[in-house]
Short mmCIF file of N, CA, C and O in Angstrom, two decimals:
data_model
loop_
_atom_site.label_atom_id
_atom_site.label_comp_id
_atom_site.label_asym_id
_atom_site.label_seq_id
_atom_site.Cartn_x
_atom_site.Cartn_y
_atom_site.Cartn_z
N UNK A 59 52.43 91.90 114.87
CA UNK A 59 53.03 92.64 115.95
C UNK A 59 53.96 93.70 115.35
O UNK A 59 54.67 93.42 114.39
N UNK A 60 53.98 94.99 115.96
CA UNK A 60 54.93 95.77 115.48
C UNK A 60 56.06 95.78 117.00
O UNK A 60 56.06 95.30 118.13
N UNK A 61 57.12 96.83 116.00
CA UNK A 61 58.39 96.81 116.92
C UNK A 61 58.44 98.50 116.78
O UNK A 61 58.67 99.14 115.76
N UNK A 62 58.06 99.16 118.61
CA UNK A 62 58.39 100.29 118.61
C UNK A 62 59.69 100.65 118.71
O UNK A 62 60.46 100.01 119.42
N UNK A 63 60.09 101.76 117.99
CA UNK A 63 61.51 102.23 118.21
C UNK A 63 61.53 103.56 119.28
O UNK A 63 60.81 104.55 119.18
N UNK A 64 62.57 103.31 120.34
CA UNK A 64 62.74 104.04 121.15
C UNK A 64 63.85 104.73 121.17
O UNK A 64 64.83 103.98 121.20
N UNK A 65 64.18 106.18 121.16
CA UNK A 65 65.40 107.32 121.27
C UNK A 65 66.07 106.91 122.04
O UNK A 65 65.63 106.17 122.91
N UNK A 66 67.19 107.21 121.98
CA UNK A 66 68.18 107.22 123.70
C UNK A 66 67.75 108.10 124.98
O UNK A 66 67.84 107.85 126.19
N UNK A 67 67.13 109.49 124.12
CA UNK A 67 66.90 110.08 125.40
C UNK A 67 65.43 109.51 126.42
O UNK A 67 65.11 109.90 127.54
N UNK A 68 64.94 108.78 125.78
CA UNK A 68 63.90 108.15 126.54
C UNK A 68 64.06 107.28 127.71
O UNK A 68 63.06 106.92 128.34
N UNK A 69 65.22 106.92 128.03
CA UNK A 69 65.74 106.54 129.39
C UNK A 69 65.47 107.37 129.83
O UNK A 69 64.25 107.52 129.93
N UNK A 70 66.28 108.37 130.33
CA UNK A 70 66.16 109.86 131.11
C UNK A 70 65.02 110.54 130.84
O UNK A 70 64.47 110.88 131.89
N UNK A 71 64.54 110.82 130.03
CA UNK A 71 63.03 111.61 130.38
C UNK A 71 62.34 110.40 130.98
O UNK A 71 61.84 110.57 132.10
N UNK A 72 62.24 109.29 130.44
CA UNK A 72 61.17 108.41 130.92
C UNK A 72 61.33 108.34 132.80
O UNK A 72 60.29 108.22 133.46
N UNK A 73 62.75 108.43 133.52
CA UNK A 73 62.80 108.20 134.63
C UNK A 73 62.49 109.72 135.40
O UNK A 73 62.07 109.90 136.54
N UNK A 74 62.80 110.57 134.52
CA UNK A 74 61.98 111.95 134.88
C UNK A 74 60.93 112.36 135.31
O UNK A 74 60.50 113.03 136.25
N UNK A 75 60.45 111.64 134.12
CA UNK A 75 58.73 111.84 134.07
C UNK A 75 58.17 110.82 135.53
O UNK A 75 57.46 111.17 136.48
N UNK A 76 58.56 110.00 135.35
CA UNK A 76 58.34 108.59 136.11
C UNK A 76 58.14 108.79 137.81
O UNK A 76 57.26 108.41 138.59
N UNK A 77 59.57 109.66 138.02
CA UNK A 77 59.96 110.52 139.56
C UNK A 77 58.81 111.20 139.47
O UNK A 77 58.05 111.01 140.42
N UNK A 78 58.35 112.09 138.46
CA UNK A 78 57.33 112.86 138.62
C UNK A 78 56.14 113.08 138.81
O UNK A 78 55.69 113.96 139.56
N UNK A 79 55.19 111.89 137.80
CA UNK A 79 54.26 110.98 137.80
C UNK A 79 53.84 109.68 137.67
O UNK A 79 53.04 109.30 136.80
N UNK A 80 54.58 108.64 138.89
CA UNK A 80 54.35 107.62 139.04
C UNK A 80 53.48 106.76 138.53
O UNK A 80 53.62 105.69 137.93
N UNK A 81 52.10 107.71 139.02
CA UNK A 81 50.96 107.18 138.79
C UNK A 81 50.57 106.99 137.16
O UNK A 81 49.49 106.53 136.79
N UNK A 82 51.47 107.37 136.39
CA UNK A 82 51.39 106.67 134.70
C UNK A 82 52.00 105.97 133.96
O UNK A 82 52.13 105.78 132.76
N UNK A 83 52.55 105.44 135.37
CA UNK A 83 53.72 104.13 134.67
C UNK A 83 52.77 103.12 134.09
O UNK A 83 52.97 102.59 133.00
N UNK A 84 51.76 102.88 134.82
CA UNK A 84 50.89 101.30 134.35
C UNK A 84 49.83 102.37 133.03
O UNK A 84 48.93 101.64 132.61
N UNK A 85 49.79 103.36 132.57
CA UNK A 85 48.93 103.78 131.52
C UNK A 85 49.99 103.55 130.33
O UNK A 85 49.84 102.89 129.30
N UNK A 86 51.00 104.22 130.74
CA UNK A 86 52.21 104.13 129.55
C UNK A 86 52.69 102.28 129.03
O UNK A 86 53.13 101.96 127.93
N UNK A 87 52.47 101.54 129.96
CA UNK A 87 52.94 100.31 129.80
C UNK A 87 51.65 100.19 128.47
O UNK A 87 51.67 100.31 127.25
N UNK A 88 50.59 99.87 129.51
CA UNK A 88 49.31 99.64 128.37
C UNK A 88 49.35 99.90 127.38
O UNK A 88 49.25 99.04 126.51
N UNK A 89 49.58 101.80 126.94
CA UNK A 89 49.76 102.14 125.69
C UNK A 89 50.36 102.04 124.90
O UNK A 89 50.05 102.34 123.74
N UNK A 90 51.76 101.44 125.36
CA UNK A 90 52.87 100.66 124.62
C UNK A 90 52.94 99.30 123.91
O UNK A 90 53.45 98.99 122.83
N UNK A 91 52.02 98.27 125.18
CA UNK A 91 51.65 97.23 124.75
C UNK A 91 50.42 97.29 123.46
O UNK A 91 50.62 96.67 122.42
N UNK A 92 49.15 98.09 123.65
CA UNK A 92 48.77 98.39 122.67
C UNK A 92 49.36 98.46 121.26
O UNK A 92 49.03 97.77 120.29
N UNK A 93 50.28 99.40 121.31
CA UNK A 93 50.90 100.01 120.10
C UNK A 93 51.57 98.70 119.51
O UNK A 93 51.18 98.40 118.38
N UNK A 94 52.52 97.86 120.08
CA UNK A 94 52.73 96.37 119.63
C UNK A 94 52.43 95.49 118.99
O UNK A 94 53.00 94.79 118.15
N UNK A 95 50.86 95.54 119.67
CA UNK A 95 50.26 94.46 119.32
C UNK A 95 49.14 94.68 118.42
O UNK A 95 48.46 93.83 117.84
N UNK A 96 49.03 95.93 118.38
CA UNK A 96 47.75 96.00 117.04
C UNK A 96 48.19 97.55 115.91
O UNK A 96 47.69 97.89 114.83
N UNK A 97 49.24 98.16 116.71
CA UNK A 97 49.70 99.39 115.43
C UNK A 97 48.91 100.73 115.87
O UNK A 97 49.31 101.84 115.53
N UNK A 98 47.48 100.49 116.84
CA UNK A 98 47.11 101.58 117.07
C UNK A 98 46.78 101.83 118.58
O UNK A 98 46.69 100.83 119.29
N UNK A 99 46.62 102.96 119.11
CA UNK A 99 45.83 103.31 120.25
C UNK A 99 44.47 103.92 120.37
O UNK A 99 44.05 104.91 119.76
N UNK A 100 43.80 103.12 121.31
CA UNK A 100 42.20 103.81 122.01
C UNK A 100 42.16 105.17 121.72
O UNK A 100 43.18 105.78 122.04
N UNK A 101 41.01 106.02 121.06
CA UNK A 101 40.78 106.94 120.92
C UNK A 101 41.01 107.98 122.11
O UNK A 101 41.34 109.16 122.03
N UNK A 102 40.74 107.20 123.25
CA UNK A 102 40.99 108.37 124.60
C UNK A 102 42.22 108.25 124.66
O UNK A 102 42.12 108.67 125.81
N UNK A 103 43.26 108.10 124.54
CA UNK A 103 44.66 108.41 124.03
C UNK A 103 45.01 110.14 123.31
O UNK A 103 45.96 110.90 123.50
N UNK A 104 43.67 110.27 122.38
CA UNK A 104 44.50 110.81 121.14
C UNK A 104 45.05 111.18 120.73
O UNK A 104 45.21 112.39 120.58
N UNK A 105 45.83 110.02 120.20
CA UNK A 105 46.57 109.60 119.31
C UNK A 105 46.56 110.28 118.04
O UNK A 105 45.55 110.10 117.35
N UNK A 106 47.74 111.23 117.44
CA UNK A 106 47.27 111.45 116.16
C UNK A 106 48.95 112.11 115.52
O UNK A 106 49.88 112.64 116.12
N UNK A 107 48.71 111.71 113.91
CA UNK A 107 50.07 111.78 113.46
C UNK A 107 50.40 113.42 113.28
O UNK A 107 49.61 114.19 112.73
N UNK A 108 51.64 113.81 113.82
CA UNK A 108 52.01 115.08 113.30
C UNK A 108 52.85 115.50 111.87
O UNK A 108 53.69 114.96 111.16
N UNK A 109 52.23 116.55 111.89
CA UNK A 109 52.43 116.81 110.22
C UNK A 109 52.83 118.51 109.77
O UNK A 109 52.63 119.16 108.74
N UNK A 110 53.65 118.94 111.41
CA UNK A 110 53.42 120.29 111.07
C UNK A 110 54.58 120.93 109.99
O UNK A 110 55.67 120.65 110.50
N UNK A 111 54.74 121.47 109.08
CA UNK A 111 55.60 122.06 108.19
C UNK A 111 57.06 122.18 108.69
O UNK A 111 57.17 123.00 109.61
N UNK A 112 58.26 121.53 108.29
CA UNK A 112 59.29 121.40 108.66
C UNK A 112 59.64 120.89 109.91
O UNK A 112 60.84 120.81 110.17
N UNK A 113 58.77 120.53 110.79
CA UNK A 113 58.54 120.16 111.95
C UNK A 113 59.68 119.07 111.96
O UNK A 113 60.29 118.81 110.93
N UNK A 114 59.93 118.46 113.11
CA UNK A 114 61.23 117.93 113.24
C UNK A 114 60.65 116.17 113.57
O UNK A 114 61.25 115.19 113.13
N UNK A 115 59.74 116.13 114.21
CA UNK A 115 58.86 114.92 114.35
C UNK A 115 57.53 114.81 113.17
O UNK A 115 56.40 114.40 113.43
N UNK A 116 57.93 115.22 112.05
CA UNK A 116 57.07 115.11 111.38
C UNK A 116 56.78 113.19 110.95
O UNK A 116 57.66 112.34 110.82
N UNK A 117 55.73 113.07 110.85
CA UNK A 117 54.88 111.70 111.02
C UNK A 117 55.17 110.51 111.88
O UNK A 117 55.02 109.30 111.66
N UNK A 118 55.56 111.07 112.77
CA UNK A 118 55.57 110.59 114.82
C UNK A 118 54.06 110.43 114.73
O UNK A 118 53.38 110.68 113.73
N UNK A 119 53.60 109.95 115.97
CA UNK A 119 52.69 109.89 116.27
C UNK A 119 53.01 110.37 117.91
O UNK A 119 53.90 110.03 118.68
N UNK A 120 51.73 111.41 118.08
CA UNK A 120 51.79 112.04 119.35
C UNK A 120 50.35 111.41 120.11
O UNK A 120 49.27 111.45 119.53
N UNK A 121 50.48 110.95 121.18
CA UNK A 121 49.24 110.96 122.17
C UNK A 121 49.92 111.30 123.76
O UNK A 121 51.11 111.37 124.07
N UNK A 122 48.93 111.44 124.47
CA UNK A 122 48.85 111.98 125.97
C UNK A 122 48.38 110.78 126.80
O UNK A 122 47.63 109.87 126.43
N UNK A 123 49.04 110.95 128.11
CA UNK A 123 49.08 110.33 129.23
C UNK A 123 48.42 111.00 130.27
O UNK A 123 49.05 111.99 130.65
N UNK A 124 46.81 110.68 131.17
CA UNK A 124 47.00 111.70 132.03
C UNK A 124 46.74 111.02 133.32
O UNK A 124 47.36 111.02 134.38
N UNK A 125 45.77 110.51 132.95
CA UNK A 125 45.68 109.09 134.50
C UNK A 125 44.67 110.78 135.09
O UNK A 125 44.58 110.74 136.31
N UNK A 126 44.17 111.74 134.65
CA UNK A 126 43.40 112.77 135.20
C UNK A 126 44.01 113.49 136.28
O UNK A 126 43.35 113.98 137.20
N UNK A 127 45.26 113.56 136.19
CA UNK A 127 46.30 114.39 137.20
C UNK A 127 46.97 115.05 136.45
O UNK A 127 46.72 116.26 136.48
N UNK A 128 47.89 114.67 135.66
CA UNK A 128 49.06 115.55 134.84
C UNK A 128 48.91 114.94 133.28
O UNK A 128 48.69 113.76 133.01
N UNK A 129 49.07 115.98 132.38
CA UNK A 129 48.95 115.73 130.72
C UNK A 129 50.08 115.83 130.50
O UNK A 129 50.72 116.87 130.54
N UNK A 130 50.74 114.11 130.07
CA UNK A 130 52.34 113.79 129.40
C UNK A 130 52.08 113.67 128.14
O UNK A 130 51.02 113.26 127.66
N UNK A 131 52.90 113.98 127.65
CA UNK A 131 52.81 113.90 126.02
C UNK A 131 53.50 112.67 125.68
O UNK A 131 54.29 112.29 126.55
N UNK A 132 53.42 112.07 124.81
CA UNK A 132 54.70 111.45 124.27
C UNK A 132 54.37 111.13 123.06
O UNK A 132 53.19 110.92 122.77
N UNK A 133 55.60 111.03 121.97
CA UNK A 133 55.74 111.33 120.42
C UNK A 133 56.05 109.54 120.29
O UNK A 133 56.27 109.03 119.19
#
């Protein structure tokens, strides 16, 4: 099992986002629980590490949320 680490500001965006698109609370749970319990996510996620030059999240891992309504990002 891994242990995700979560920012502070992820309270507040998360209840942001949340007000905004409800409908990806139960995708985000999943993809979280995923990430836990095996280190990776489903390809329809994709999921993939960033690596851009001085970049500030460099080797985050970025995938999308869309539930086919709205494309959330999260690092």
């Amino acid at each position: 099992m891994y242990t995700i680490k979560f920012e502070r500001s992820l309270l507040s965006d998360y209840r942001r986002i949340m007000r905004a698109h409800p409908f990806i609370k139960h995708e985000f749970e999943v993809a979280m629980r995923e990430l836990a319990e095996r280190g990776e996510l489903p390809e329809m996620y994709g999921a993939h590490v960033l690596d851009n030059p001085g970049g500030n999240y460099n080797g985050c891992i970025d995938f999308h949320l869309s539930e086919g309504k709205a494309d959330v990002v999260v690092l």
